[in-house]
mmCIF file of C-alpha atoms and ligand atoms in Angstrom:
data_model
loop_
_atom_site.group_PDB
_atom_site.id
_atom_site.type_symbol
_atom_site.label_atom_id
_atom_site.label_comp_id
_atom_site.label_asym_id
_atom_site.label_seq_id
_atom_site.Cartn_x
_atom_site.Cartn_y
_atom_site.Cartn_z
ATOM 1 C CA MET K 1 26.372 -4.884 43.768
ATOM 2 C CA PRO K 2 23.936 -7.617 44.815
ATOM 3 C CA ASP K 3 24.754 -11.204 43.941
ATOM 4 C CA SER K 4 22.968 -11.916 40.651
ATOM 5 C CA LEU K 5 21.895 -15.273 42.057
ATOM 6 C CA ALA K 6 20.372 -13.861 45.229
ATOM 7 C CA LEU K 7 16.976 -15.299 44.324
ATOM 8 C CA VAL K 8 18.294 -18.822 43.894
ATOM 9 C CA PRO K 9 17.801 -21.092 46.914
ATOM 10 C CA ALA K 10 20.890 -21.046 49.127
ATOM 11 C CA ASP K 11 21.507 -24.800 48.915
ATOM 12 C CA LEU K 12 21.728 -24.619 45.105
ATOM 13 C CA ARG K 13 23.920 -21.514 45.230
ATOM 14 C CA ASN K 14 26.298 -23.167 47.633
ATOM 15 C CA ASP K 15 26.653 -26.002 45.177
ATOM 16 C CA LEU K 16 27.727 -23.794 42.271
ATOM 17 C CA SER K 17 31.400 -24.397 42.914
ATOM 18 C CA ILE K 18 33.431 -25.971 40.134
ATOM 19 C CA HIS K 19 34.072 -29.646 40.826
ATOM 20 C CA SER K 20 35.942 -30.779 37.709
ATOM 21 C CA ILE K 21 37.016 -29.685 34.226
ATOM 22 C CA ARG K 22 37.658 -32.200 31.469
ATOM 23 C CA SER K 23 39.134 -31.499 28.034
ATOM 24 C CA THR K 24 38.963 -33.712 24.941
ATOM 25 C CA ILE K 25 40.600 -33.167 21.542
ATOM 26 C CA VAL K 26 38.374 -34.035 18.581
ATOM 27 C CA ASP K 27 38.969 -34.001 14.812
ATOM 28 C CA VAL K 28 35.879 -33.744 12.614
ATOM 29 C CA PRO K 29 36.302 -34.115 8.816
ATOM 30 C CA THR K 30 34.872 -31.347 6.620
ATOM 31 C CA VAL K 31 32.691 -31.936 3.550
ATOM 32 C CA ARG K 32 35.428 -30.490 1.291
ATOM 33 C CA ARG K 33 38.863 -28.913 1.510
ATOM 34 C CA HIS K 34 38.638 -25.407 3.018
ATOM 35 C CA LYS K 35 41.458 -23.242 1.714
ATOM 36 C CA LEU K 36 42.577 -19.943 3.284
ATOM 37 C CA SER K 37 45.491 -17.740 2.196
ATOM 38 C CA SER K 38 48.109 -19.628 4.200
ATOM 39 C CA LEU K 39 46.490 -22.898 5.268
ATOM 40 C CA SER K 40 43.951 -25.450 4.204
ATOM 41 C CA VAL K 41 41.963 -28.001 6.208
ATOM 42 C CA THR K 42 40.068 -31.215 5.522
ATOM 43 C CA ALA K 43 39.217 -31.721 9.198
ATOM 44 C CA GLN K 44 38.383 -29.298 11.976
ATOM 45 C CA SER K 45 40.084 -29.770 15.339
ATOM 46 C CA TYR K 46 38.526 -28.631 18.596
ATOM 47 C CA VAL K 47 39.010 -29.055 22.312
ATOM 48 C CA ILE K 48 35.680 -29.839 23.966
ATOM 49 C CA VAL K 49 35.533 -28.731 27.594
ATOM 50 C CA GLU K 50 33.135 -30.273 30.098
ATOM 51 C CA VAL K 51 32.729 -28.541 33.450
ATOM 52 C CA THR K 52 30.944 -30.310 36.297
ATOM 53 C CA LEU K 53 29.670 -28.313 39.269
ATOM 54 C CA ALA K 54 29.334 -29.578 42.823
ATOM 55 C CA ASN K 55 25.539 -29.614 42.306
ATOM 56 C CA GLY K 56 26.007 -32.172 39.493
ATOM 57 C CA ALA K 57 25.190 -29.791 36.631
ATOM 58 C CA THR K 58 27.501 -29.962 33.630
ATOM 59 C CA GLY K 59 28.344 -27.367 31.042
ATOM 60 C CA ILE K 60 30.141 -27.611 27.713
ATOM 61 C CA GLY K 61 32.370 -25.324 25.696
ATOM 62 C CA GLU K 62 34.532 -25.542 22.596
ATOM 63 C CA ALA K 63 37.927 -24.161 21.597
ATOM 64 C CA ALA K 64 38.242 -24.049 17.804
ATOM 65 C CA THR K 65 41.464 -23.888 15.832
ATOM 66 C CA LEU K 66 42.122 -23.663 12.089
ATOM 67 C CA GLY K 67 45.083 -25.481 10.574
ATOM 68 C CA GLY K 68 46.919 -26.106 13.854
ATOM 69 C CA PRO K 69 48.592 -23.024 15.372
ATOM 70 C CA ARG K 70 48.445 -21.083 12.107
ATOM 71 C CA TRP K 71 45.266 -19.008 12.154
ATOM 72 C CA SER K 72 46.173 -17.927 15.679
ATOM 73 C CA GLU K 73 48.939 -19.217 17.906
ATOM 74 C CA GLU K 74 46.874 -21.874 19.710
ATOM 75 C CA SER K 75 46.801 -25.522 18.619
ATOM 76 C CA VAL K 76 44.463 -28.119 20.126
ATOM 77 C CA GLU K 77 47.475 -29.849 21.704
ATOM 78 C CA ALA K 78 48.550 -26.628 23.442
ATOM 79 C CA ILE K 79 44.968 -25.761 24.413
ATOM 80 C CA LYS K 80 44.438 -29.124 26.106
ATOM 81 C CA ALA K 81 47.834 -29.035 27.838
ATOM 82 C CA ASN K 82 47.260 -25.540 29.203
ATOM 83 C CA ILE K 83 43.701 -26.240 30.327
ATOM 84 C CA ASP K 84 44.754 -29.397 32.158
ATOM 85 C CA ALA K 85 47.954 -28.034 33.725
ATOM 86 C CA HIS K 86 47.158 -24.370 34.369
ATOM 87 C CA LEU K 87 43.606 -23.140 33.740
ATOM 88 C CA ALA K 88 41.561 -25.919 35.348
ATOM 89 C CA PRO K 89 43.621 -26.002 38.581
ATOM 90 C CA ALA K 90 43.072 -22.232 38.947
ATOM 91 C CA LEU K 91 39.292 -22.749 38.943
ATOM 92 C CA ILE K 92 38.577 -25.954 40.864
ATOM 93 C CA GLY K 93 36.522 -25.098 43.964
ATOM 94 C CA GLN K 94 35.705 -21.591 42.716
ATOM 95 C CA PRO K 95 32.108 -20.361 42.211
ATOM 96 C CA ALA K 96 31.087 -20.960 38.585
ATOM 97 C CA HIS K 97 28.688 -18.010 38.404
ATOM 98 C CA ARG K 98 31.267 -15.329 39.173
ATOM 99 C CA PHE K 99 32.253 -15.148 35.528
ATOM 100 C CA GLU K 100 34.485 -12.080 35.737
ATOM 101 C CA SER K 101 36.306 -13.464 38.795
ATOM 102 C CA ALA K 102 36.833 -16.749 36.959
ATOM 103 C CA SER K 103 38.253 -14.794 33.992
ATOM 104 C CA ALA K 104 40.606 -12.943 36.298
ATOM 105 C CA LEU K 105 41.803 -16.252 37.767
ATOM 106 C CA VAL K 106 42.537 -17.807 34.370
ATOM 107 C CA ASP K 107 44.202 -14.564 33.224
ATOM 108 C CA GLY K 108 46.438 -14.880 36.270
ATOM 109 C CA ALA K 109 47.237 -18.489 35.415
ATOM 110 C CA ALA K 110 48.150 -17.983 31.727
ATOM 111 C CA ARG K 111 48.739 -15.140 29.299
ATOM 112 C CA ARG K 112 46.541 -15.038 26.162
ATOM 113 C CA ASN K 113 45.416 -18.641 25.435
ATOM 114 C CA ASN K 114 42.119 -17.007 24.483
ATOM 115 C CA ALA K 115 40.510 -20.011 22.780
ATOM 116 C CA ALA K 116 41.230 -22.187 25.817
ATOM 117 C CA LYS K 117 39.839 -19.542 28.184
ATOM 118 C CA ALA K 118 36.749 -18.989 26.023
ATOM 119 C CA ALA K 119 35.921 -22.712 26.013
ATOM 120 C CA ILE K 120 36.005 -22.778 29.818
ATOM 121 C CA ASP K 121 34.013 -19.542 30.108
ATOM 122 C CA THR K 122 31.372 -20.973 27.743
ATOM 123 C CA ALA K 123 31.132 -24.167 29.802
ATOM 124 C CA LEU K 124 30.712 -22.136 33.017
ATOM 125 C CA HIS K 125 27.893 -20.110 31.445
ATOM 126 C CA ASP K 126 26.257 -23.321 30.194
ATOM 127 C CA ALA K 127 26.497 -25.037 33.589
ATOM 128 C CA VAL K 128 25.120 -22.017 35.458
ATOM 129 C CA GLY K 129 22.354 -21.511 32.893
ATOM 130 C CA ARG K 130 21.351 -25.164 33.216
ATOM 131 C CA THR K 131 21.354 -24.926 37.003
ATOM 132 C CA LEU K 132 19.073 -21.887 36.913
ATOM 133 C CA GLY K 133 16.963 -23.131 33.994
ATOM 134 C CA ILE K 134 17.707 -20.059 31.858
ATOM 135 C CA PRO K 135 19.485 -19.565 28.501
ATOM 136 C CA VAL K 136 23.045 -18.260 28.442
ATOM 137 C CA ALA K 137 21.827 -15.146 26.583
ATOM 138 C CA GLN K 138 19.804 -14.281 29.677
ATOM 139 C CA LEU K 139 22.983 -14.331 31.761
ATOM 140 C CA LEU K 140 24.508 -11.900 29.256
ATOM 141 C CA GLY K 141 21.743 -9.299 29.249
ATOM 142 C CA GLY K 142 18.816 -10.952 27.476
ATOM 143 C CA THR K 143 17.989 -11.491 23.814
ATOM 144 C CA VAL K 144 17.497 -8.727 21.279
ATOM 145 C CA ARG K 145 17.128 -11.281 18.429
ATOM 146 C CA ASP K 146 16.867 -15.042 18.064
ATOM 147 C CA SER K 147 17.784 -15.503 14.407
ATOM 148 C CA PHE K 148 20.823 -14.304 12.515
ATOM 149 C CA PRO K 149 21.457 -13.835 8.786
ATOM 150 C CA VAL K 150 24.258 -16.318 8.089
ATOM 151 C CA LEU K 151 26.682 -16.410 5.177
ATOM 152 C CA TRP K 152 28.562 -19.328 3.615
ATOM 153 C CA THR K 153 32.247 -19.307 2.764
ATOM 154 C CA LEU K 154 33.466 -20.328 -0.691
ATOM 155 C CA ALA K 155 36.961 -21.652 -0.172
ATOM 156 C CA SER K 156 37.798 -24.489 -2.522
ATOM 157 C CA GLY K 157 39.662 -22.105 -4.833
ATOM 158 C CA ASP K 158 37.943 -23.607 -7.906
ATOM 159 C CA PRO K 159 35.401 -21.090 -9.263
ATOM 160 C CA GLY K 160 33.375 -23.757 -11.095
ATOM 161 C CA GLN K 161 32.912 -25.748 -7.886
ATOM 162 C CA GLU K 162 32.255 -22.531 -5.947
ATOM 163 C CA ILE K 163 29.479 -21.390 -8.277
ATOM 164 C CA GLU K 164 27.851 -24.820 -8.047
ATOM 165 C CA GLU K 165 28.133 -24.764 -4.243
ATOM 166 C CA ALA K 166 26.675 -21.241 -4.026
ATOM 167 C CA GLU K 167 23.790 -22.164 -6.360
ATOM 168 C CA ALA K 168 22.906 -25.125 -4.135
ATOM 169 C CA LYS K 169 22.932 -22.932 -1.013
ATOM 170 C CA LEU K 170 20.738 -20.316 -2.713
ATOM 171 C CA ALA K 171 18.290 -22.918 -3.976
ATOM 172 C CA ALA K 172 17.992 -24.425 -0.481
ATOM 173 C CA ARG K 173 17.427 -20.896 0.964
ATOM 174 C CA LEU K 174 20.332 -21.496 3.351
ATOM 175 C CA HIS K 175 22.684 -18.661 2.360
ATOM 176 C CA ASP K 176 22.498 -15.633 0.078
ATOM 177 C CA THR K 177 25.734 -13.964 1.135
ATOM 178 C CA PHE K 178 29.057 -15.604 0.330
ATOM 179 C CA LYS K 179 32.499 -14.914 1.747
ATOM 180 C CA VAL K 180 35.237 -15.779 -0.716
ATOM 181 C CA LYS K 181 38.625 -16.743 0.681
ATOM 182 C CA ILE K 182 41.356 -15.046 -1.314
ATOM 183 C CA GLY K 183 45.120 -14.658 -1.019
ATOM 184 C CA ALA K 184 46.209 -18.255 -1.670
ATOM 185 C CA GLN K 185 46.997 -17.333 -5.268
ATOM 186 C CA ALA K 186 48.230 -14.205 -7.085
ATOM 187 C CA PRO K 187 45.875 -11.172 -6.902
ATOM 188 C CA ALA K 188 45.182 -11.277 -10.656
ATOM 189 C CA ALA K 189 44.040 -14.900 -10.404
ATOM 190 C CA ASP K 190 41.798 -14.063 -7.422
ATOM 191 C CA LEU K 191 40.280 -11.091 -9.281
ATOM 192 C CA ALA K 192 39.564 -13.327 -12.288
ATOM 193 C CA ARG K 193 37.973 -15.929 -9.971
ATOM 194 C CA LEU K 194 35.857 -13.212 -8.292
ATOM 195 C CA ALA K 195 34.789 -11.852 -11.678
ATOM 196 C CA ARG K 196 33.463 -15.319 -12.569
ATOM 197 C CA LEU K 197 31.631 -15.600 -9.240
ATOM 198 C CA ALA K 198 30.184 -12.082 -9.501
ATOM 199 C CA GLY K 199 29.114 -12.743 -13.097
ATOM 200 C CA ALA K 200 27.333 -15.965 -12.176
ATOM 201 C CA LEU K 201 25.767 -14.848 -8.884
ATOM 202 C CA GLY K 202 25.451 -11.067 -9.359
ATOM 203 C CA GLY K 203 22.086 -9.633 -8.380
ATOM 204 C CA ARG K 204 21.130 -12.809 -6.508
ATOM 205 C CA ALA K 205 23.832 -12.913 -3.838
ATOM 206 C CA ARG K 206 26.109 -10.593 -1.937
ATOM 207 C CA LEU K 207 29.866 -11.249 -2.000
ATOM 208 C CA ILE K 208 32.478 -10.346 0.601
ATOM 209 C CA VAL K 209 36.140 -11.403 0.588
ATOM 210 C CA ASP K 210 38.648 -12.417 3.264
ATOM 211 C CA ALA K 211 42.364 -12.176 2.438
ATOM 212 C CA ASN K 212 43.469 -13.456 5.866
ATOM 213 C CA GLN K 213 46.415 -10.984 5.975
ATOM 214 C CA ALA K 214 47.781 -12.053 2.581
ATOM 215 C CA TRP K 215 48.330 -8.697 0.878
ATOM 216 C CA ASP K 216 50.800 -5.899 1.432
ATOM 217 C CA GLU K 217 49.539 -2.333 1.383
ATOM 218 C CA THR K 218 50.522 -1.638 -2.238
ATOM 219 C CA THR K 219 48.735 -4.748 -3.492
ATOM 220 C CA ALA K 220 45.659 -3.962 -1.417
ATOM 221 C CA ALA K 221 45.560 -0.334 -2.629
ATOM 222 C CA ARG K 222 45.710 -1.622 -6.214
ATOM 223 C CA CYS K 223 43.050 -4.332 -5.740
ATOM 224 C CA LEU K 224 40.418 -2.554 -3.645
ATOM 225 C CA PRO K 225 38.996 -0.435 -6.519
ATOM 226 C CA ALA K 226 38.759 -3.599 -8.637
ATOM 227 C CA LEU K 227 36.868 -5.331 -5.799
ATOM 228 C CA ALA K 228 34.532 -2.324 -5.647
ATOM 229 C CA ASP K 229 33.916 -2.570 -9.419
ATOM 230 C CA LEU K 230 32.943 -6.231 -8.944
ATOM 231 C CA GLY K 231 30.400 -5.201 -6.309
ATOM 232 C CA VAL K 232 32.251 -6.798 -3.372
ATOM 233 C CA ALA K 233 30.545 -5.475 -0.224
ATOM 234 C CA LEU K 234 33.331 -5.881 2.337
ATOM 235 C CA VAL K 235 37.016 -6.836 2.451
ATOM 236 C CA GLU K 236 38.213 -8.647 5.556
ATOM 237 C CA GLN K 237 41.740 -8.351 6.956
ATOM 238 C CA PRO K 238 43.544 -7.517 3.688
ATOM 239 C CA LEU K 239 46.798 -6.626 5.497
ATOM 240 C CA PRO K 240 48.925 -8.368 8.141
ATOM 241 C CA ALA K 241 47.457 -8.029 11.623
ATOM 242 C CA TRP K 242 50.244 -5.678 12.756
ATOM 243 C CA ASN K 243 49.540 -3.092 10.032
ATOM 244 C CA ILE K 244 46.700 -1.114 11.582
ATOM 245 C CA ALA K 245 48.037 2.186 10.235
ATOM 246 C CA GLY K 246 48.004 0.615 6.759
ATOM 247 C CA LEU K 247 44.339 -0.352 7.175
ATOM 248 C CA ALA K 248 43.568 3.240 8.138
ATOM 249 C CA ARG K 249 45.349 4.491 4.985
ATOM 250 C CA LEU K 250 43.379 2.030 2.829
ATOM 251 C CA ARG K 251 40.155 3.197 4.424
ATOM 252 C CA SER K 252 40.870 6.795 3.502
ATOM 253 C CA ARG K 253 40.860 5.832 -0.236
ATOM 254 C CA PRO K 254 37.734 5.080 -2.250
ATOM 255 C CA GLY K 255 37.166 1.325 -2.353
ATOM 256 C CA VAL K 256 35.411 -1.248 -0.248
ATOM 257 C CA PRO K 257 34.549 -1.101 3.487
ATOM 258 C CA ILE K 258 37.137 -2.901 5.615
ATOM 259 C CA MET K 259 36.527 -5.526 8.289
ATOM 260 C CA ALA K 260 39.098 -6.122 11.032
ATOM 261 C CA ASP K 261 39.604 -9.748 12.029
ATOM 262 C CA GLU K 262 43.065 -11.013 13.049
ATOM 263 C CA CYS K 263 44.104 -7.522 14.242
ATOM 264 C CA VAL K 264 41.444 -7.413 16.989
ATOM 265 C CA PHE K 265 41.867 -9.950 19.763
ATOM 266 C CA SER K 266 41.680 -7.868 22.950
ATOM 267 C CA ALA K 267 39.614 -4.863 23.972
ATOM 268 C CA HIS K 268 42.878 -2.895 23.779
ATOM 269 C CA ASP K 269 43.298 -3.974 20.138
ATOM 270 C CA MET K 270 39.754 -2.803 19.435
ATOM 271 C CA LEU K 271 40.457 0.544 21.061
ATOM 272 C CA GLU K 272 43.563 0.998 18.891
ATOM 273 C CA VAL K 273 41.695 0.139 15.681
ATOM 274 C CA ALA K 274 39.004 2.624 16.688
ATOM 275 C CA ARG K 275 41.582 5.286 17.599
ATOM 276 C CA GLN K 276 43.241 4.967 14.191
ATOM 277 C CA ALA K 277 39.872 4.747 12.371
ATOM 278 C CA ALA K 278 41.232 1.596 10.722
ATOM 279 C CA ALA K 279 38.035 -0.424 10.147
ATOM 280 C CA ASP K 280 34.371 -0.068 9.218
ATOM 281 C CA VAL K 281 33.384 -3.415 10.749
ATOM 282 C CA VAL K 282 34.855 -5.859 13.271
ATOM 283 C CA SER K 283 34.510 -9.634 13.312
ATOM 284 C CA LEU K 284 33.700 -10.894 16.822
ATOM 285 C CA LYS K 285 35.024 -14.351 17.791
ATOM 286 C CA LEU K 286 35.363 -16.122 21.123
ATOM 287 C CA VAL K 287 38.732 -17.627 20.172
ATOM 288 C CA LYS K 288 40.070 -14.073 19.949
ATOM 289 C CA HIS K 289 38.319 -12.396 22.867
ATOM 290 C CA GLY K 290 38.631 -15.151 25.485
ATOM 291 C CA SER K 291 35.139 -15.046 27.022
ATOM 292 C CA LEU K 292 31.551 -14.070 26.352
ATOM 293 C CA PRO K 293 31.811 -10.953 28.559
ATOM 294 C CA ASN K 294 34.996 -9.979 26.682
ATOM 295 C CA LEU K 295 33.222 -10.427 23.339
ATOM 296 C CA LYS K 296 30.611 -7.973 24.565
ATOM 297 C CA ARG K 297 33.359 -5.645 25.801
ATOM 298 C CA VAL K 298 35.003 -5.570 22.352
ATOM 299 C CA ALA K 299 31.571 -5.069 20.749
ATOM 300 C CA GLY K 300 30.894 -2.164 23.121
ATOM 301 C CA ILE K 301 34.095 -0.364 22.143
ATOM 302 C CA ALA K 302 33.319 -0.897 18.449
ATOM 303 C CA GLU K 303 29.779 0.397 18.898
ATOM 304 C CA ALA K 304 31.020 3.467 20.735
ATOM 305 C CA ALA K 305 33.372 4.192 17.824
ATOM 306 C CA GLY K 306 30.653 3.709 15.201
ATOM 307 C CA ILE K 307 32.270 0.497 13.919
ATOM 308 C CA GLY K 308 29.822 -2.144 12.674
ATOM 309 C CA LEU K 309 29.529 -5.620 14.214
ATOM 310 C CA TYR K 310 29.814 -8.960 12.444
ATOM 311 C CA GLY K 311 29.449 -12.376 14.050
ATOM 312 C CA GLY K 312 32.684 -14.148 13.124
ATOM 313 C CA CYS K 313 33.551 -17.830 13.405
ATOM 314 C CA LEU K 314 36.397 -20.312 13.247
ATOM 315 C CA LEU K 315 34.268 -23.100 11.762
ATOM 316 C CA GLU K 316 32.884 -24.112 15.168
ATOM 317 C CA SER K 317 30.563 -27.087 15.638
ATOM 318 C CA SER K 318 27.059 -26.485 17.025
ATOM 319 C CA ILE K 319 28.618 -26.171 20.509
ATOM 320 C CA GLY K 320 30.896 -23.231 19.729
ATOM 321 C CA ALA K 321 28.388 -21.743 17.293
ATOM 322 C CA ALA K 322 25.638 -21.825 19.949
ATOM 323 C CA ALA K 323 27.931 -20.024 22.388
ATOM 324 C CA HIS K 324 28.521 -17.260 19.843
ATOM 325 C CA LEU K 325 24.810 -16.977 19.010
ATOM 326 C CA HIS K 326 23.951 -16.467 22.687
ATOM 327 C CA GLY K 327 26.486 -13.624 22.774
ATOM 328 C CA PHE K 328 25.336 -12.131 19.447
ATOM 329 C CA ALA K 329 21.687 -12.397 20.549
ATOM 330 C CA THR K 330 22.328 -9.776 23.213
ATOM 331 C CA LEU K 331 23.936 -7.141 20.948
ATOM 332 C CA ARG K 332 21.702 -4.212 20.072
ATOM 333 C CA GLU K 333 23.039 -4.076 16.513
ATOM 334 C CA LEU K 334 24.543 -6.815 14.388
ATOM 335 C CA ALA K 335 24.336 -4.995 11.097
ATOM 336 C CA TRP K 336 26.566 -7.393 9.137
ATOM 337 C CA GLY K 337 24.976 -10.668 10.275
ATOM 338 C CA CYS K 338 27.077 -13.716 11.066
ATOM 339 C CA GLU K 339 29.032 -16.580 9.518
ATOM 340 C CA HIS K 340 28.258 -19.498 11.838
ATOM 341 C CA PHE K 341 27.901 -21.996 9.029
ATOM 342 C CA GLY K 342 30.472 -24.261 10.772
ATOM 343 C CA PRO K 343 27.985 -27.026 11.687
ATOM 344 C CA GLN K 344 27.140 -27.311 7.966
ATOM 345 C CA ILE K 345 30.686 -27.805 6.767
ATOM 346 C CA LEU K 346 31.327 -30.709 9.146
ATOM 347 C CA THR K 347 30.565 -34.272 8.118
ATOM 348 C CA GLY K 348 29.105 -34.798 11.599
ATOM 349 C CA ASP K 349 28.210 -32.626 14.579
ATOM 350 C CA LEU K 350 28.931 -33.086 18.293
ATOM 351 C CA VAL K 351 25.456 -32.419 19.673
ATOM 352 C CA VAL K 352 22.222 -34.377 19.784
ATOM 353 C CA GLU K 353 20.256 -31.774 17.824
ATOM 354 C CA PRO K 354 22.366 -29.503 15.581
ATOM 355 C CA LEU K 355 21.580 -25.807 15.111
ATOM 356 C CA ARG K 356 18.714 -25.012 12.764
ATOM 357 C CA PHE K 357 19.469 -23.277 9.448
ATOM 358 C CA ALA K 358 16.501 -21.976 7.448
ATOM 359 C CA ASP K 359 15.455 -18.911 5.430
ATOM 360 C CA PHE K 360 19.052 -17.664 5.127
ATOM 361 C CA CYS K 361 19.352 -17.548 8.920
ATOM 362 C CA VAL K 362 20.786 -19.626 11.744
ATOM 363 C CA HIS K 363 18.475 -19.809 14.741
ATOM 364 C CA LEU K 364 19.247 -19.455 18.439
ATOM 365 C CA PRO K 365 18.686 -22.834 20.111
ATOM 366 C CA GLU K 366 16.052 -22.872 22.852
ATOM 367 C CA GLY K 367 16.336 -24.257 26.368
ATOM 368 C CA PRO K 368 18.555 -23.690 29.380
ATOM 369 C CA GLY K 369 22.267 -23.005 29.073
ATOM 370 C CA LEU K 370 23.522 -23.127 25.487
ATOM 371 C CA GLY K 371 20.405 -25.037 24.420
ATOM 372 C CA VAL K 372 22.478 -27.830 22.846
ATOM 373 C CA THR K 373 23.300 -31.226 24.335
ATOM 374 C CA LEU K 374 26.649 -32.960 23.900
ATOM 375 C CA ASP K 375 26.355 -36.267 22.033
ATOM 376 C CA ARG K 376 28.781 -38.456 23.997
ATOM 377 C CA ASP K 377 28.880 -41.200 21.370
ATOM 378 C CA ARG K 378 29.964 -38.696 18.758
ATOM 379 C CA LEU K 379 32.465 -37.158 21.157
ATOM 380 C CA ARG K 380 34.002 -40.620 21.609
ATOM 381 C CA HIS K 381 33.830 -41.247 17.857
ATOM 382 C CA TYR K 382 35.722 -38.071 16.917
ATOM 383 C CA ALA K 383 38.054 -38.036 19.954
ATOM 384 C CA ARG K 384 41.710 -38.255 19.035
ATOM 385 C CA GLY K 385 43.103 -41.716 19.812
HETATM 386 C C1 MUC I 401 38.417 -16.221 9.205
HETATM 387 O O1 MUC I 401 39.512 -15.721 9.073
HETATM 388 O O2 MUC I 401 37.462 -15.491 9.085
HETATM 389 C C2 MUC I 401 35.919 -18.076 9.239
HETATM 390 C C3 MUC I 401 35.195 -18.510 8.217
HETATM 391 C C4 MUC I 401 36.069 -19.096 7.331
HETATM 392 O O3 MUC I 401 35.783 -19.589 6.265
HETATM 393 O O4 MUC I 401 37.318 -19.000 7.786
HETATM 394 C C5 MUC I 401 37.265 -18.501 9.087
HETATM 395 C C6 MUC I 401 38.351 -17.679 9.593
HETATM 396 MG MG1 MG I 402 38.727 -13.663 8.724
#
């Protein structure tokens, strides 16, 4: 296989080795409390990774978390510690553009730690893209699309506030699909809340729900027909991540299409969900898959099994969101759109020019690498003391 950079002048190529990797923990307040089934946040915590190459180019990446080590097992403290002590030392001096080799090296240095690995992988893609003057999407196969239907998540738990929030998003033509976070309260209370939302927004907006693993199989079997009656278009991760057979049983009943989220981290997980016919759709996220090539690998298995693709998030800033959009841009189908509204729920962003939201879509940033530039003043401002 020829070196993909064969056309790049040799002096530049020789300089593509990784010189340094820096990690910074930041906490960015959100515009309101964001409440999931088992956690709630008023600030989003990330590790921002900056990779510098020997040629002087820099690249950035972001590891997102949600509620400390509760959405997945990684916290920002653990991510930073493992990058500094284990992942970065495995890569210093290595060629940045050999993305799969770099992934193999970090896999050898630490098990899982997928958010940490994804942040480094993103920064390598950004640095190489900037060196070559091409967008990251080009490194991943080239763009199929440059705008993405984007939903907004209603997660205050107060239906009155949620209707008002949804109305404002609709009026501003920002979002016309809403994901409602359920599972923090009893199913009957959630169904009553959803009935109010569906009554107020019905016909003008599409609703999906995310239970974040809150229900057992009996509860889910009881609630899914009621969700269908309310016109809910998709139910995300109703059962605990381990219960893939349960998801398959739910799918065999009439109800609502099911999206896999927390049960699909690796390509092997995706294969198992496909083998058991346990989902209609899968949510793709860098924090789960560990790298942009891995995200495409998981998407490829889903596609081969006839499972739909959805661009998932973990409330990333414009840095992490841009990385996802470059990956999503290269997928042939993205039938369920995406949820990269993260930059809009933060009280401030980390880049000079945030992602553009308009006409119910988020737009792929232009320019080399990720197409976004780290705002160092803001990084310092939000950096943890
Ligand atoms: C999740 O489980 O999907 C993504 C959007 C949101 O509101 O929560 C996250 C995590
Ligand atoms: Mg989810």
